[in-house]
Short mmCIF file of C-alpha atoms and ligand atoms in Angstrom, two decimals:
data_model
loop_
_atom_site.label_atom_id
_atom_site.label_comp_id
_atom_site.label_asym_id
_atom_site.label_seq_id
_atom_site.Cartn_x
_atom_site.Cartn_y
_atom_site.Cartn_z
CA UNK A 1 0.00 0.00 0.00
CA UNK A 2 1.31 3.45 -0.82
CA UNK A 3 0.50 6.62 1.14
CA UNK A 4 -2.65 7.30 -0.90
CA UNK A 5 -4.00 3.86 0.20
CA UNK A 6 -4.63 2.59 -3.32
CA UNK A 7 -3.06 -0.80 -4.04
CA UNK A 8 0.22 -0.89 -5.96
CA UNK A 9 0.32 -2.44 -9.44
CA UNK A 10 1.79 -5.95 -9.34
CA UNK A 11 4.82 -6.56 -11.55
CA UNK A 12 7.01 -9.64 -11.92
CA UNK A 13 9.99 -10.85 -13.89
CA UNK A 14 12.03 -8.44 -16.00
CA UNK A 15 11.07 -4.79 -16.45
CA UNK A 16 12.62 -2.47 -19.04
CA UNK A 17 12.35 1.25 -18.38
CA UNK A 18 12.96 3.53 -21.36
CA UNK A 19 14.49 6.92 -20.68
CA UNK A 20 17.06 8.44 -18.33
CA UNK A 21 15.30 11.34 -16.66
CA UNK A 22 14.03 11.60 -13.07
CA UNK A 23 10.80 9.88 -14.07
CA UNK A 24 12.66 6.91 -15.56
CA UNK A 25 14.70 6.28 -12.41
CA UNK A 26 11.61 6.76 -10.30
CA UNK A 27 9.81 4.14 -12.43
CA UNK A 28 12.80 1.78 -12.13
CA UNK A 29 12.93 1.80 -8.33
CA UNK A 30 9.12 1.72 -8.09
CA UNK A 31 9.09 -1.33 -10.38
CA UNK A 32 11.31 -3.19 -7.90
CA UNK A 33 8.89 -2.33 -5.07
CA UNK A 34 6.03 -3.60 -7.20
CA UNK A 35 7.64 -7.05 -7.49
CA UNK A 36 10.00 -6.89 -10.50
CA UNK A 37 12.93 -9.33 -10.24
CA UNK A 38 15.27 -7.30 -12.47
CA UNK A 39 15.01 -3.82 -13.90
CA UNK A 40 16.94 -2.52 -16.92
CA UNK A 41 17.03 1.21 -17.61
CA UNK A 42 17.70 1.69 -21.34
CA UNK A 43 18.56 5.08 -22.76
CA UNK A 44 19.64 6.53 -26.08
CA UNK A 45 22.66 8.54 -25.05
CA UNK A 46 25.60 7.91 -22.71
CA UNK A 47 26.00 8.45 -18.97
CA UNK A 48 27.37 11.95 -19.54
CA UNK A 49 24.05 13.03 -21.10
CA UNK A 50 21.78 11.85 -18.27
CA UNK A 51 19.31 14.59 -17.30
CA UNK A 52 18.15 13.15 -13.98
CA UNK A 53 19.33 14.62 -10.68
CA UNK A 54 22.30 12.47 -9.52
CA UNK A 55 20.48 11.29 -6.36
CA UNK A 56 17.70 9.62 -8.41
CA UNK A 57 20.27 7.72 -10.48
CA UNK A 58 22.35 6.80 -7.42
CA UNK A 59 19.27 5.40 -5.72
CA UNK A 60 18.48 3.24 -8.75
CA UNK A 61 22.11 2.02 -8.75
CA UNK A 62 22.00 1.22 -5.04
CA UNK A 63 18.80 -0.73 -5.56
CA UNK A 64 20.57 -2.81 -8.24
CA UNK A 65 18.82 -1.52 -11.35
CA UNK A 66 20.94 -2.22 -14.44
CA UNK A 67 21.78 0.61 -16.86
CA UNK A 68 22.00 0.07 -20.62
CA UNK A 69 23.17 3.20 -22.49
CA UNK A 70 23.35 3.84 -26.27
CA UNK A 71 20.17 1.93 -27.12
CA UNK A 72 17.08 3.15 -28.91
CA UNK A 73 13.86 1.06 -28.91
CA UNK A 74 12.70 -0.35 -32.24
CA UNK A 75 9.99 -2.94 -31.67
CA UNK A 76 8.11 -4.59 -28.83
CA UNK A 77 8.31 -8.38 -29.14
CA UNK A 78 4.99 -10.07 -28.37
CA UNK A 79 4.35 -13.76 -27.61
CA UNK A 80 0.84 -15.17 -27.08
CA UNK A 81 -0.60 -11.67 -26.75
CA UNK A 82 1.86 -10.65 -24.03
CA UNK A 83 4.99 -8.53 -23.99
CA UNK A 84 7.97 -10.88 -24.30
CA UNK A 85 10.81 -8.51 -25.06
CA UNK A 86 12.12 -5.48 -26.82
CA UNK A 87 14.27 -5.00 -29.89
CA UNK A 88 16.62 -2.04 -29.73
CA UNK A 89 19.31 -0.65 -31.99
CA UNK A 90 22.58 0.91 -31.00
CA UNK A 91 23.08 4.66 -31.12
CA UNK A 92 26.36 6.39 -31.87
CA UNK A 93 27.48 10.00 -31.76
CA UNK A 94 29.31 11.45 -34.75
CA UNK A 95 32.31 13.76 -34.35
CA UNK A 96 29.95 16.66 -35.14
CA UNK A 97 27.85 15.68 -32.13
CA UNK A 98 24.83 14.29 -34.04
CA UNK A 99 23.23 11.06 -32.80
CA UNK A 100 22.80 8.20 -35.28
CA UNK A 101 20.77 5.03 -34.85
CA UNK A 102 22.55 2.05 -36.39
CA UNK A 103 19.93 -0.44 -37.63
CA UNK A 104 22.70 -2.99 -38.25
CA UNK A 105 23.51 -3.24 -34.56
CA UNK A 106 20.44 -4.83 -33.04
CA UNK A 107 19.91 -6.01 -29.45
CA UNK A 108 16.97 -8.13 -28.29
CA UNK A 109 16.15 -8.16 -24.59
CA UNK A 110 13.63 -10.42 -22.89
CA UNK A 111 11.13 -8.52 -20.76
CA UNK A 112 7.79 -8.99 -19.07
CA UNK A 113 6.99 -5.28 -18.84
CA UNK A 114 8.16 -2.18 -20.69
CA UNK A 115 7.70 1.24 -19.11
CA UNK A 116 8.08 4.26 -21.35
CA UNK A 117 9.44 7.27 -19.48
CA UNK A 118 10.41 9.42 -22.45
CA UNK A 119 8.19 12.38 -21.70
CA UNK A 120 4.70 13.43 -22.71
CA UNK A 121 3.09 13.35 -26.10
CA UNK A 122 -0.36 14.13 -27.37
CA UNK A 123 -1.60 10.78 -28.66
CA UNK A 124 -5.40 10.68 -28.23
CA UNK A 125 -6.88 11.30 -31.72
CA UNK A 126 -10.01 12.90 -30.24
CA UNK A 127 -7.98 15.33 -28.14
CA UNK A 128 -5.75 16.15 -31.14
CA UNK A 129 -8.85 16.75 -33.26
CA UNK A 130 -10.40 18.98 -30.62
CA UNK A 131 -7.20 21.04 -30.53
CA UNK A 132 -7.04 21.29 -34.32
CA UNK A 133 -6.73 25.08 -34.75
CA UNK A 134 -3.87 25.20 -32.22
CA UNK A 135 -0.41 25.20 -33.82
CA UNK A 136 1.81 22.33 -32.70
CA UNK A 137 5.55 22.05 -32.34
CA UNK A 138 7.48 19.28 -34.09
CA UNK A 139 7.26 17.36 -30.80
CA UNK A 140 3.46 17.30 -31.07
CA UNK A 141 2.85 19.70 -28.20
CA UNK A 142 1.11 23.08 -28.50
CA UNK A 143 3.24 26.12 -29.29
CA UNK A 144 3.11 28.26 -26.16
CA UNK A 145 4.02 31.86 -25.41
CA UNK A 146 6.11 31.35 -22.28
CA UNK A 147 5.11 34.75 -20.84
CA UNK A 148 1.34 34.31 -21.12
CA UNK A 149 1.00 30.51 -21.62
CA UNK A 150 -1.19 31.42 -24.60
CA UNK A 151 -1.20 29.13 -27.65
CA UNK A 152 -1.61 30.23 -31.29
CA UNK A 153 -5.35 30.52 -30.49
CA UNK A 154 -5.51 33.48 -28.09
CA UNK A 155 -8.35 31.88 -26.10
CA UNK A 156 -6.50 28.58 -25.56
CA UNK A 157 -3.87 28.43 -22.81
CA UNK A 158 -1.58 25.49 -22.00
CA UNK A 159 0.86 24.60 -19.24
CA UNK A 160 2.45 21.71 -17.40
CA UNK A 161 3.58 18.56 -19.20
CA UNK A 162 1.41 19.21 -22.27
CA UNK A 163 3.16 22.51 -22.95
CA UNK A 164 6.49 20.69 -22.96
CA UNK A 165 8.27 23.35 -20.89
CA UNK A 166 7.78 22.17 -17.31
CA UNK A 167 9.51 19.05 -16.00
CA UNK A 168 8.34 19.10 -12.41
CA UNK A 169 5.17 19.53 -10.37
CA UNK A 170 6.34 22.91 -9.11
CA UNK A 171 6.99 24.21 -12.64
CA UNK A 172 3.65 22.84 -13.86
CA UNK A 173 1.82 24.50 -11.00
CA UNK A 174 3.56 27.77 -11.79
CA UNK A 175 2.47 27.44 -15.44
CA UNK A 176 -1.10 27.15 -14.19
CA UNK A 177 -0.72 30.22 -11.97
CA UNK A 178 0.79 32.24 -14.81
CA UNK A 179 -1.90 31.07 -17.26
CA UNK A 180 -4.73 31.90 -14.84
CA UNK A 181 -3.52 35.51 -14.54
CA UNK A 182 -3.41 35.90 -18.32
CA UNK A 183 -6.82 34.20 -18.74
CA UNK A 184 -8.16 36.76 -16.26
CA UNK A 185 -6.57 39.61 -18.27
CA UNK A 186 -7.82 38.17 -21.55
CA UNK A 187 -11.39 38.03 -20.24
CA UNK A 188 -11.18 41.54 -18.81
CA UNK A 189 -10.25 42.85 -22.26
CA UNK A 190 -12.55 40.61 -24.32
CA UNK A 191 -15.64 40.51 -22.13
CA UNK A 192 -15.51 43.57 -19.86
CA UNK A 193 -14.02 46.19 -22.18
CA UNK A 194 -10.83 46.85 -20.14
CA UNK A 195 -7.82 48.13 -22.08
CA UNK A 196 -4.62 46.04 -22.19
CA UNK A 197 -3.17 48.06 -19.28
CA UNK A 198 -6.04 46.80 -17.11
CA UNK A 199 -8.06 50.06 -17.01
CA UNK A 200 -11.61 50.85 -18.15
C1 FAD B 1 6.60 8.41 -12.57
C2 FAD B 1 6.71 9.91 -12.45
C3 FAD B 1 7.44 10.45 -11.42
C4 FAD B 1 7.56 11.82 -11.28
N1 FAD B 1 8.27 12.31 -10.23
C5 FAD B 1 8.30 13.63 -10.03
C6 FAD B 1 8.94 14.16 -8.87
O1 FAD B 1 9.49 13.44 -8.05
N2 FAD B 1 8.94 15.51 -8.69
C7 FAD B 1 8.32 16.35 -9.59
O2 FAD B 1 8.29 17.56 -9.37
N3 FAD B 1 7.72 15.87 -10.71
C8 FAD B 1 7.69 14.53 -10.94
N4 FAD B 1 7.06 14.04 -12.06
C9 FAD B 1 6.54 14.99 -13.05
C10 FAD B 1 5.19 15.57 -12.61
O3 FAD B 1 4.34 14.52 -12.18
C11 FAD B 1 4.55 16.29 -13.80
O4 FAD B 1 5.49 17.22 -14.35
C12 FAD B 1 3.30 17.04 -13.37
O5 FAD B 1 2.38 16.14 -12.77
C13 FAD B 1 2.63 17.68 -14.60
O6 FAD B 1 1.41 18.25 -14.20
P1 FAD B 1 0.26 18.45 -15.25
O7 FAD B 1 -0.85 19.12 -14.51
O8 FAD B 1 0.77 19.10 -16.48
O9 FAD B 1 -0.16 16.98 -15.71
P2 FAD B 1 -0.79 15.81 -14.85
O10 FAD B 1 -0.35 15.85 -13.44
O11 FAD B 1 -0.48 14.56 -15.65
O12 FAD B 1 -2.32 16.12 -14.90
C14 FAD B 1 -3.11 15.96 -16.07
C15 FAD B 1 -4.50 15.52 -15.65
O13 FAD B 1 -5.36 15.56 -16.79
C16 FAD B 1 -6.16 14.41 -16.78
N5 FAD B 1 -6.58 14.16 -18.16
C17 FAD B 1 -5.87 13.62 -19.17
N6 FAD B 1 -6.60 13.56 -20.28
C18 FAD B 1 -7.81 14.08 -19.99
C19 FAD B 1 -9.00 14.29 -20.73
N7 FAD B 1 -9.12 13.97 -22.02
N8 FAD B 1 -10.04 14.84 -20.08
C20 FAD B 1 -9.94 15.21 -18.78
N9 FAD B 1 -8.86 15.02 -18.02
C21 FAD B 1 -7.80 14.47 -18.62
C22 FAD B 1 -5.29 13.32 -16.21
O14 FAD B 1 -6.07 12.27 -15.69
C23 FAD B 1 -4.54 14.09 -15.11
O15 FAD B 1 -5.22 14.07 -13.89
C24 FAD B 1 6.94 12.68 -12.22
C25 FAD B 1 6.19 12.13 -13.27
C26 FAD B 1 6.08 10.77 -13.39
C27 FAD B 1 5.26 10.18 -14.54
#
């Protein structure tokens, strides 16, 4: 039981966690507490590019999670309708600093569970459709004015994970606070006839 009193998910066997940020290491140690026998943390770049705070990574190391750098996921291997493993290819950095994925160097790992901790994306077709007039970045998140949290549609505001700027709860909450002020200002101007300086 965790603090919120809901039951923990039950895992077993081998768990692969994809990513090397705080969330990935959090998922890795949580997977052990949920019953995983072994946890592999796979990430695309090397140890020098890890974005997580060192304590999160140290904790995962102490708890015997295994780290596999320079690997990019290619395909989930299924057997009898269940996850059975993951195919990955090796990544390499060129002298210019670009990252290449070498499809000729393939690794197959057996796994019972795969946890993606890459970051947030907008996947739901209905949500994407509903947001249609809003301009998106190449990462599939809305373009946001970081001062006002306004998107390309002046009446649509975004913040937190979906805006792709915040990485933590505190930053997401601040996005919400900033957006709420500008929503208030927008409504004053649009609905109540205030000028942009906040006066009637
Ligand atoms: C495993 C993990 C560990 C993390 N650890 C930390 C940490 O230690 N410290 C830290 O600061 N941050 C941590 N984070 C990051 C932090 O949780 C997020 O940055 C933060 O929660 C983002 O807030 P948000 O409001 O943008 O999104 P969320 O908190 O994800 O809130 C979005 C809400 O929208 C709801 N929703 C989704 N779709 C719909 C829909 N169609 N209709 C209605 N509602 C919908 C969801 O159910 C959810 O309640 C962690 C994240 C993960 C995944």
